[in-house]
Amino acid sequence: MAENMIPLAIPNIGKREGEYLQACVNENYVSSVGRFVTRFEDELAALSGTQGAAAVGSGTQALHLALHALGVGPGDLVIVPSFTFIASANAISHCGASPWFVDIEEDSWTLSAAAVEEALRARTERIGGRLVHRPTGRRVAAIMPVYTLGTVAAMDRLGAIARTHGLALVADAAAAIGVTYQGRPVGVCADLTVYSFNGNKTITTGGGGAVVGPDAALVKRIKHLSSTARISPDYDHDEVGFNYRMTNIEAAVGCAQMERLPEFLAAKRRIRDRYDAAFSDTPGVRPFPRPSHGDGAFWFSGLIVDDARLPGVKDLCARLKEHGIEARPFWKPVHGQPPYRGAPAEALGVTEALWAKIITLPCSTSLTDAEQDRVIDSLKPMLALQENQ
Ligand SMILES: *Cc1c(COP(=O)(O)O)cnc(C)c1O
């Protein structure tokens, strides 16, 4: 990237990360056990309000293990929003299952409980203890809400729906580390909750993920599955496992990042507040939604460009690039991507109307006020509506 280019979202790595990485080298603990893995898992569990955490190699692996451990298997359907990063759907596919796409709420960008309820009412019936999707004859196994931008979905309602129908509830909380829901920590709102520590998330381990949950035995089983289901050092394994463990090197970076999580969350929210204030009087644009049940993590900041007379998002991104600013569209709905065109889907009107209007703007935790002002001052004139246009 050019010297003075302002990037969209880059990691914020400091001295402490270097010290902990050096400790891994000095202690000769670089692989998948070590004190940083244990410490990182303990800290994640404490932050999430859960009895345990299993640190793994990516958010996608964490989702795959969570679904697998809750019994999602070949032929099953998992209810998931189409408005998500494709990894949510891929994890379902890795189980041999298929996503069943349901729409989001306009005011939270998360899975609509009303739409889920209606989809289940209209399309399923209970046959011999199984909840069956009538159009395909497949079993419905789980609901997977996505905490878009770090905003928790309507988990009180989704939890009640899951209980009523006997469905597993796995939360894709990839970018929601450190948030609360109605005053409760984020990890207690679903059977299992998954984080990602990819390079562009609020905290990073280079690449990594974790599963947390209130059921200690279940989290322990996930840890077991992630480590080739090994039951003794003598090559004894009790089921088909995975090699999905996080390394001590990755966890060392994670522990250093965790020390700065409050600072990073404050920075993300401050960036959001400054963009929202700067564009509050700009006709035709709206801020990203704010949850009413507790502040979100605001992994990404940006605007909804909602006036046909304004330039499109792609055009705005190209023009910002000329100003040395990296801006990007947000998730393209998954149901339109080639691998998922045949998957069952309900009406996705909110998803389809929304996604092309979103522009994400620079929001690294290291972004300075001066840099953010440069973004604002560059973008503002591009959003000026001309009279008689
Ligand atoms: C980042 C992300 C993932 C995938 O995590 P990886 O660590 O990149 O595998 C899954 N779901 C959502 C919503 C994400 O934002």
Coordinates of C-alpha atoms and ligand atoms in Angstrom, one line a residue:
M1 CA 0.0 0.0 0.0
A2 CA 1.2 3.5 -0.8
E3 CA 3.0 5.3 2.0
N4 CA 0.2 7.7 2.9
M5 CA -2.7 5.4 1.9
I6 CA -5.2 5.1 4.7
P7 CA -6.1 1.4 4.9
L8 CA -9.6 0.0 5.6
A9 CA -8.7 -2.1 8.6
I10 CA -5.3 -3.3 9.6
P11 CA -4.0 -5.1 12.7
N12 CA -2.7 -3.0 15.6
I13 CA 0.4 -4.9 16.8
G14 CA 2.6 -3.5 19.6
K15 CA 5.7 -4.3 21.6
R16 CA 3.9 -6.8 23.9
E17 CA 3.1 -9.1 21.0
G18 CA 6.9 -9.2 20.2
E19 CA 7.7 -10.0 23.8
Y20 CA 5.3 -12.8 24.0
L21 CA 6.4 -14.2 20.6
Q22 CA 10.0 -14.1 21.9
A23 CA 8.9 -16.0 25.0
C24 CA 7.6 -18.8 22.8
V25 CA 10.9 -19.0 21.1
N26 CA 12.9 -18.8 24.3
E27 CA 10.8 -21.5 25.9
N28 CA 10.7 -23.7 22.8
Y29 CA 6.9 -23.8 22.9
V30 CA 5.8 -23.0 19.4
S31 CA 3.2 -25.6 18.7
S32 CA -0.3 -26.5 19.8
V33 CA 0.2 -26.7 23.6
G34 CA 1.7 -24.0 25.8
R35 CA 1.0 -21.5 28.4
F36 CA -0.3 -18.9 26.0
V37 CA -2.9 -21.2 24.6
T38 CA -4.2 -22.0 28.1
R39 CA -4.1 -18.4 29.2
F40 CA -5.9 -17.2 26.0
E41 CA -8.6 -19.8 26.5
D42 CA -9.1 -18.8 30.1
E43 CA -9.3 -15.2 29.3
L44 CA -11.8 -15.8 26.4
A45 CA -14.0 -17.8 28.8
A46 CA -13.9 -15.2 31.5
L47 CA -14.8 -12.4 29.0
S48 CA -17.6 -14.5 27.5
G49 CA -19.2 -15.6 30.7
T50 CA -18.6 -19.2 29.8
Q51 CA -17.2 -22.3 31.5
G52 CA -14.5 -22.8 28.9
A53 CA -13.1 -21.9 25.5
A54 CA -11.4 -23.9 22.7
A55 CA -8.9 -21.9 20.7
V56 CA -8.6 -23.2 17.1
G57 CA -7.0 -22.3 13.8
S58 CA -9.7 -20.0 12.3
G59 CA -13.2 -18.8 12.8
T60 CA -14.3 -21.1 10.0
Q61 CA -12.8 -24.1 11.8
A62 CA -14.5 -22.9 15.0
L63 CA -17.9 -22.8 13.3
H64 CA -17.4 -26.2 11.7
L65 CA -16.5 -27.8 15.0
A66 CA -19.4 -26.1 16.9
L67 CA -21.9 -27.4 14.3
H68 CA -20.4 -30.8 14.2
A69 CA -20.3 -31.2 18.0
L70 CA -24.0 -30.2 18.1
G71 CA -24.9 -33.0 15.7
V72 CA -25.2 -31.2 12.4
G73 CA -24.4 -33.7 9.7
P74 CA -24.9 -34.8 6.1
G75 CA -28.2 -33.7 4.5
D76 CA -29.2 -31.4 7.4
L77 CA -30.3 -27.8 7.0
V78 CA -29.0 -24.9 9.1
I79 CA -30.9 -21.6 9.2
V80 CA -28.5 -18.8 8.5
P81 CA -28.7 -15.2 7.1
S82 CA -27.6 -14.8 3.5
F83 CA -26.2 -11.4 4.6
T84 CA -22.9 -12.8 6.1
F85 CA -19.4 -13.6 5.2
I86 CA -19.3 -16.7 3.1
A87 CA -17.4 -18.6 5.9
S88 CA -20.7 -19.0 7.8
A89 CA -22.2 -21.0 5.0
N90 CA -19.0 -22.8 4.2
A91 CA -18.8 -24.2 7.8
I92 CA -22.3 -25.6 7.3
S93 CA -21.2 -27.2 4.0
H94 CA -18.1 -28.7 5.7
C95 CA -20.6 -30.7 7.8
G96 CA -22.2 -32.0 4.7
A97 CA -25.2 -29.9 5.5
S98 CA -26.8 -27.0 3.6
P99 CA -27.6 -23.4 4.6
W100 CA -31.3 -22.4 4.6
F101 CA -31.2 -18.7 4.0
V102 CA -33.5 -16.4 5.9
D103 CA -33.7 -12.6 5.9
I104 CA -32.2 -10.1 8.3
E105 CA -33.8 -7.2 10.2
E106 CA -33.4 -3.8 8.7
D107 CA -32.5 -2.1 12.1
S108 CA -29.9 -4.6 13.2
W109 CA -28.6 -6.4 10.1
T110 CA -29.0 -9.6 12.1
L111 CA -31.2 -12.7 11.5
S112 CA -34.9 -11.8 11.8
A113 CA -36.6 -13.9 14.5
A114 CA -39.9 -13.1 12.9
A115 CA -38.7 -14.4 9.5
V116 CA -37.3 -17.6 11.1
E117 CA -40.6 -18.2 12.9
E118 CA -42.6 -17.8 9.7
A119 CA -40.2 -20.0 7.7
L120 CA -40.5 -22.8 10.2
R121 CA -44.3 -22.4 10.4
A122 CA -44.7 -22.4 6.6
R123 CA -42.1 -25.0 5.5
T124 CA -41.6 -27.6 8.2
E125 CA -43.4 -30.4 9.9
R126 CA -42.5 -32.8 12.7
I127 CA -42.1 -36.3 11.4
G128 CA -41.1 -39.0 13.8
G129 CA -39.4 -36.6 16.2
R130 CA -37.5 -34.8 13.4
L131 CA -38.2 -31.4 12.2
V132 CA -38.5 -31.8 8.4
H133 CA -38.2 -29.1 5.7
R134 CA -41.2 -30.1 3.5
P135 CA -39.9 -28.8 0.1
T136 CA -36.6 -30.9 0.4
G137 CA -37.4 -33.6 2.9
R138 CA -34.3 -32.6 4.8
R139 CA -34.0 -32.4 8.6
V140 CA -33.6 -28.9 10.1
A141 CA -30.8 -29.1 12.6
A142 CA -29.8 -25.7 13.8
I143 CA -30.1 -21.9 13.7
M144 CA -27.0 -19.9 13.2
P145 CA -27.4 -16.1 13.8
V146 CA -24.5 -13.9 12.8
Y147 CA -23.6 -11.0 15.0
T148 CA -23.1 -8.6 12.1
L149 CA -20.5 -5.8 12.8
G150 CA -20.4 -7.1 16.4
T151 CA -24.1 -6.6 17.1
V152 CA -25.8 -9.5 18.9
A153 CA -28.9 -10.8 17.2
A154 CA -32.4 -11.0 18.9
M155 CA -31.2 -13.9 21.0
D156 CA -34.0 -13.9 23.5
R157 CA -36.5 -14.6 20.7
L158 CA -34.2 -16.8 18.6
G159 CA -33.3 -18.8 21.8
A160 CA -37.1 -19.4 22.4
I161 CA -37.6 -20.5 18.8
A162 CA -34.7 -22.9 19.0
R163 CA -36.0 -24.4 22.3
T164 CA -39.5 -24.8 20.9
H165 CA -38.4 -26.6 17.9
G166 CA -35.5 -28.6 19.4
L167 CA -32.9 -26.9 17.3
A168 CA -29.2 -26.2 18.2
L169 CA -28.2 -22.6 18.4
V170 CA -24.7 -21.6 17.2
A171 CA -23.8 -17.9 17.2
D172 CA -21.4 -16.7 14.6
A173 CA -19.9 -14.0 16.8
A174 CA -16.8 -13.7 14.6
A175 CA -16.5 -9.9 15.2
A176 CA -18.4 -9.6 18.4
I177 CA -15.7 -10.1 21.0
G178 CA -16.2 -8.0 24.2
V179 CA -19.9 -7.1 23.7
T180 CA -22.8 -7.7 26.0
Y181 CA -26.5 -8.6 25.4
Q182 CA -29.1 -7.1 27.8
G183 CA -26.3 -6.8 30.4
R184 CA -25.2 -10.4 30.0
P185 CA -21.8 -11.5 28.5
V186 CA -22.0 -12.6 24.9
G187 CA -21.1 -16.2 25.3
V188 CA -24.2 -17.3 27.2
C189 CA -26.8 -16.4 24.5
A190 CA -26.4 -19.6 22.4
D191 CA -25.4 -23.2 22.9
L192 CA -22.0 -22.3 21.3
T193 CA -20.6 -19.0 20.3
V194 CA -17.7 -18.6 17.8
Y195 CA -15.1 -15.9 17.5
S196 CA -12.6 -15.1 14.7
F197 CA -9.1 -13.6 15.2
N198 CA -8.4 -13.1 11.5
G199 CA -6.2 -10.1 10.7
N200 CA -9.0 -7.6 10.1
K201 CA -11.0 -8.4 13.3
T202 CA -11.0 -6.3 16.5
I203 CA -8.2 -8.5 17.9
T204 CA -6.1 -10.8 15.9
T205 CA -3.8 -13.8 16.3
G206 CA -2.7 -13.6 12.7
G207 CA -5.3 -16.2 12.0
G208 CA -7.4 -18.0 14.5
G209 CA -10.8 -18.6 16.1
A210 CA -12.4 -19.9 19.3
V211 CA -15.6 -21.7 20.5
V212 CA -17.1 -20.7 23.8
G213 CA -20.2 -21.9 25.6
P214 CA -21.9 -22.3 28.9
D215 CA -21.7 -26.1 28.9
A216 CA -18.2 -27.0 30.1
A217 CA -18.5 -30.7 28.9
L218 CA -19.5 -29.6 25.4
V219 CA -16.6 -27.1 25.1
K220 CA -14.2 -29.8 26.4
R221 CA -15.5 -32.1 23.7
I222 CA -14.8 -29.5 21.1
K223 CA -11.2 -29.1 22.4
H224 CA -11.0 -32.9 22.2
L225 CA -12.3 -33.0 18.6
S226 CA -9.9 -30.2 17.6
S227 CA -6.9 -32.3 18.8
T228 CA -7.5 -35.4 16.7
A229 CA -9.8 -36.8 19.4
R230 CA -6.8 -38.1 21.2
I231 CA -7.3 -39.9 24.5
S232 CA -3.7 -40.8 25.4
P233 CA -0.2 -39.9 24.2
D234 CA 0.0 -43.5 22.9
Y235 CA -1.9 -42.8 19.7
D236 CA -5.3 -43.7 21.1
H237 CA -8.2 -41.8 19.5
D238 CA -11.9 -42.4 20.2
E239 CA -13.6 -40.8 17.1
V240 CA -12.8 -39.0 13.8
G241 CA -11.2 -35.8 15.0
F242 CA -9.7 -32.8 13.4
N243 CA -6.4 -31.0 13.5
Y244 CA -7.8 -27.6 14.2
R245 CA -5.7 -26.4 17.2
M246 CA -4.4 -22.9 17.7
T247 CA -0.6 -22.8 18.2
N248 CA 1.1 -21.2 21.2
I249 CA 2.6 -18.6 18.8
E250 CA -0.8 -17.5 17.6
A251 CA -2.1 -17.5 21.2
A252 CA 0.9 -15.4 22.3
V253 CA -0.3 -12.7 20.0
G254 CA -3.8 -13.2 21.2
C255 CA -2.8 -12.7 24.8
A256 CA -1.1 -9.5 24.0
Q257 CA -4.1 -8.3 22.0
M258 CA -6.5 -9.2 24.8
E259 CA -4.6 -6.8 27.1
R260 CA -5.6 -4.0 24.8
L261 CA -9.2 -5.2 24.0
P262 CA -10.9 -2.4 26.0
E263 CA -8.7 0.2 24.2
F264 CA -9.5 -1.4 20.8
L265 CA -13.3 -1.5 21.5
A266 CA -13.2 2.2 22.6
A267 CA -11.3 3.1 19.5
K268 CA -13.8 1.3 17.2
R269 CA -16.8 3.0 18.9
R270 CA -15.1 6.4 18.8
I271 CA -14.5 6.0 15.1
R272 CA -18.1 5.1 14.6
D273 CA -19.3 8.1 16.6
R274 CA -17.1 10.5 14.6
Y275 CA -18.3 9.2 11.2
D276 CA -22.0 9.2 12.5
A277 CA -21.6 12.8 13.7
A278 CA -19.8 14.0 10.5
F279 CA -22.5 12.7 8.2
S280 CA -25.6 13.2 10.4
D281 CA -26.7 16.2 8.3
T282 CA -25.8 14.7 4.9
P283 CA -29.0 14.0 3.0
G284 CA -29.3 10.6 1.4
V285 CA -26.9 8.8 3.7
R286 CA -27.6 6.9 7.0
P287 CA -25.4 5.6 9.7
F288 CA -25.0 1.8 10.4
P289 CA -27.6 0.6 12.9
R290 CA -26.9 0.7 16.6
P291 CA -28.2 -2.1 18.8
S292 CA -30.7 -1.2 21.6
H293 CA -29.6 -4.1 23.9
G294 CA -26.0 -2.9 24.6
D295 CA -23.3 -1.3 22.6
G296 CA -22.0 -3.3 19.6
A297 CA -18.3 -3.9 18.8
F298 CA -18.4 -1.9 15.5
W299 CA -15.8 -4.0 13.9
F300 CA -16.5 -2.0 10.8
S301 CA -17.7 1.6 10.4
G302 CA -19.2 3.2 7.3
L303 CA -22.4 4.6 5.8
I304 CA -25.5 3.5 4.0
V305 CA -25.7 5.4 0.8
D306 CA -29.5 5.5 0.2
D307 CA -30.3 7.9 -2.6
A308 CA -30.2 7.0 -6.2
R309 CA -29.0 10.5 -7.1
L310 CA -25.7 9.9 -5.2
P311 CA -22.8 8.0 -6.7
G312 CA -22.9 4.2 -6.2
V313 CA -20.7 2.5 -3.6
K314 CA -18.2 1.1 -6.2
D315 CA -17.8 4.6 -7.7
L316 CA -17.3 6.2 -4.3
C317 CA -14.6 3.6 -3.5
A318 CA -12.8 4.2 -6.7
R319 CA -12.9 8.0 -6.1
L320 CA -11.7 7.6 -2.5
K321 CA -8.8 5.5 -3.7
E322 CA -7.6 8.5 -5.8
H323 CA -7.5 10.4 -2.5
G324 CA -5.3 7.6 -1.0
I325 CA -8.2 6.1 1.0
E326 CA -9.2 2.5 1.0
A327 CA -13.0 2.0 1.3
R328 CA -14.9 -1.1 0.3
P329 CA -18.4 -2.5 -0.2
F330 CA -19.6 -4.9 2.4
W331 CA -20.7 -8.6 2.2
K332 CA -22.3 -9.6 -1.0
P333 CA -25.2 -11.9 -0.1
V334 CA -24.2 -15.6 0.0
H335 CA -27.4 -16.9 -1.7
G336 CA -26.2 -15.4 -5.0
Q337 CA -22.7 -16.9 -4.9
P338 CA -22.2 -19.9 -7.3
P339 CA -21.8 -22.6 -4.6
Y340 CA -25.0 -21.6 -2.8
R341 CA -27.4 -20.8 -5.7
G342 CA -29.3 -24.0 -5.2
A343 CA -29.7 -23.8 -1.4
P344 CA -33.2 -23.3 0.1
A345 CA -33.9 -19.6 0.7
E346 CA -36.8 -17.6 2.0
A347 CA -37.7 -14.1 0.7
L348 CA -34.5 -12.0 1.2
G349 CA -35.9 -8.5 0.5
V350 CA -34.0 -6.6 3.3
T351 CA -30.8 -8.4 2.4
E352 CA -31.1 -7.6 -1.3
A353 CA -32.1 -4.0 -0.8
L354 CA -29.4 -3.3 1.7
W355 CA -26.1 -4.8 0.7
A356 CA -25.2 -2.7 -2.4
K357 CA -25.8 0.6 -0.4
I358 CA -23.2 -0.1 2.2
I359 CA -19.7 1.5 2.1
T360 CA -17.2 0.6 4.8
L361 CA -14.7 3.2 5.6
P362 CA -11.2 3.2 7.3
C363 CA -11.7 2.0 10.9
S364 CA -8.4 0.5 12.1
T365 CA -8.0 0.9 15.8
S366 CA -4.8 2.8 15.0
L367 CA -6.6 5.4 12.8
T368 CA -5.8 8.9 14.0
D369 CA -8.4 11.7 14.2
A370 CA -6.4 13.6 11.5
E371 CA -6.6 10.5 9.2
Q372 CA -10.3 10.1 9.9
D373 CA -10.9 13.8 9.1
R374 CA -9.1 13.3 5.8
V375 CA -11.5 10.5 5.0
I376 CA -14.5 12.6 6.0
D377 CA -13.3 15.7 4.1
S378 CA -12.6 13.7 1.0
L379 CA -16.0 11.9 1.1
K380 CA -18.3 14.8 1.9
P381 CA -18.1 16.6 -1.4
M382 CA -18.7 13.3 -3.2
L383 CA -22.0 13.1 -1.3
A384 CA -23.3 16.6 -2.1
L385 CA -26.7 16.4 -3.8
Q386 CA -27.0 19.0 -6.5
E387 CA -30.3 21.0 -6.8
N388 CA -32.5 19.9 -9.8
Q389 CA -30.4 16.7 -10.2
Ligands
LIG1 C1 -14.3 -13.3 9.7 C2 -15.6 -14.0 9.7 C3 -15.7 -15.4 9.7 C4 -14.6 -16.3 9.4 O1 -13.5 -16.3 10.2 P1 -12.1 -16.8 9.7 O2 -11.2 -16.7 11.0 O3 -11.6 -15.8 8.7 O4 -12.2 -18.2 9.3 C5 -17.0 -16.0 9.8 N1 -18.1 -15.3 9.9 C6 -18.1 -13.9 10.0 C7 -19.3 -13.2 10.2 C8 -16.8 -13.3 9.9 O5 -16.8 -11.9 9.9

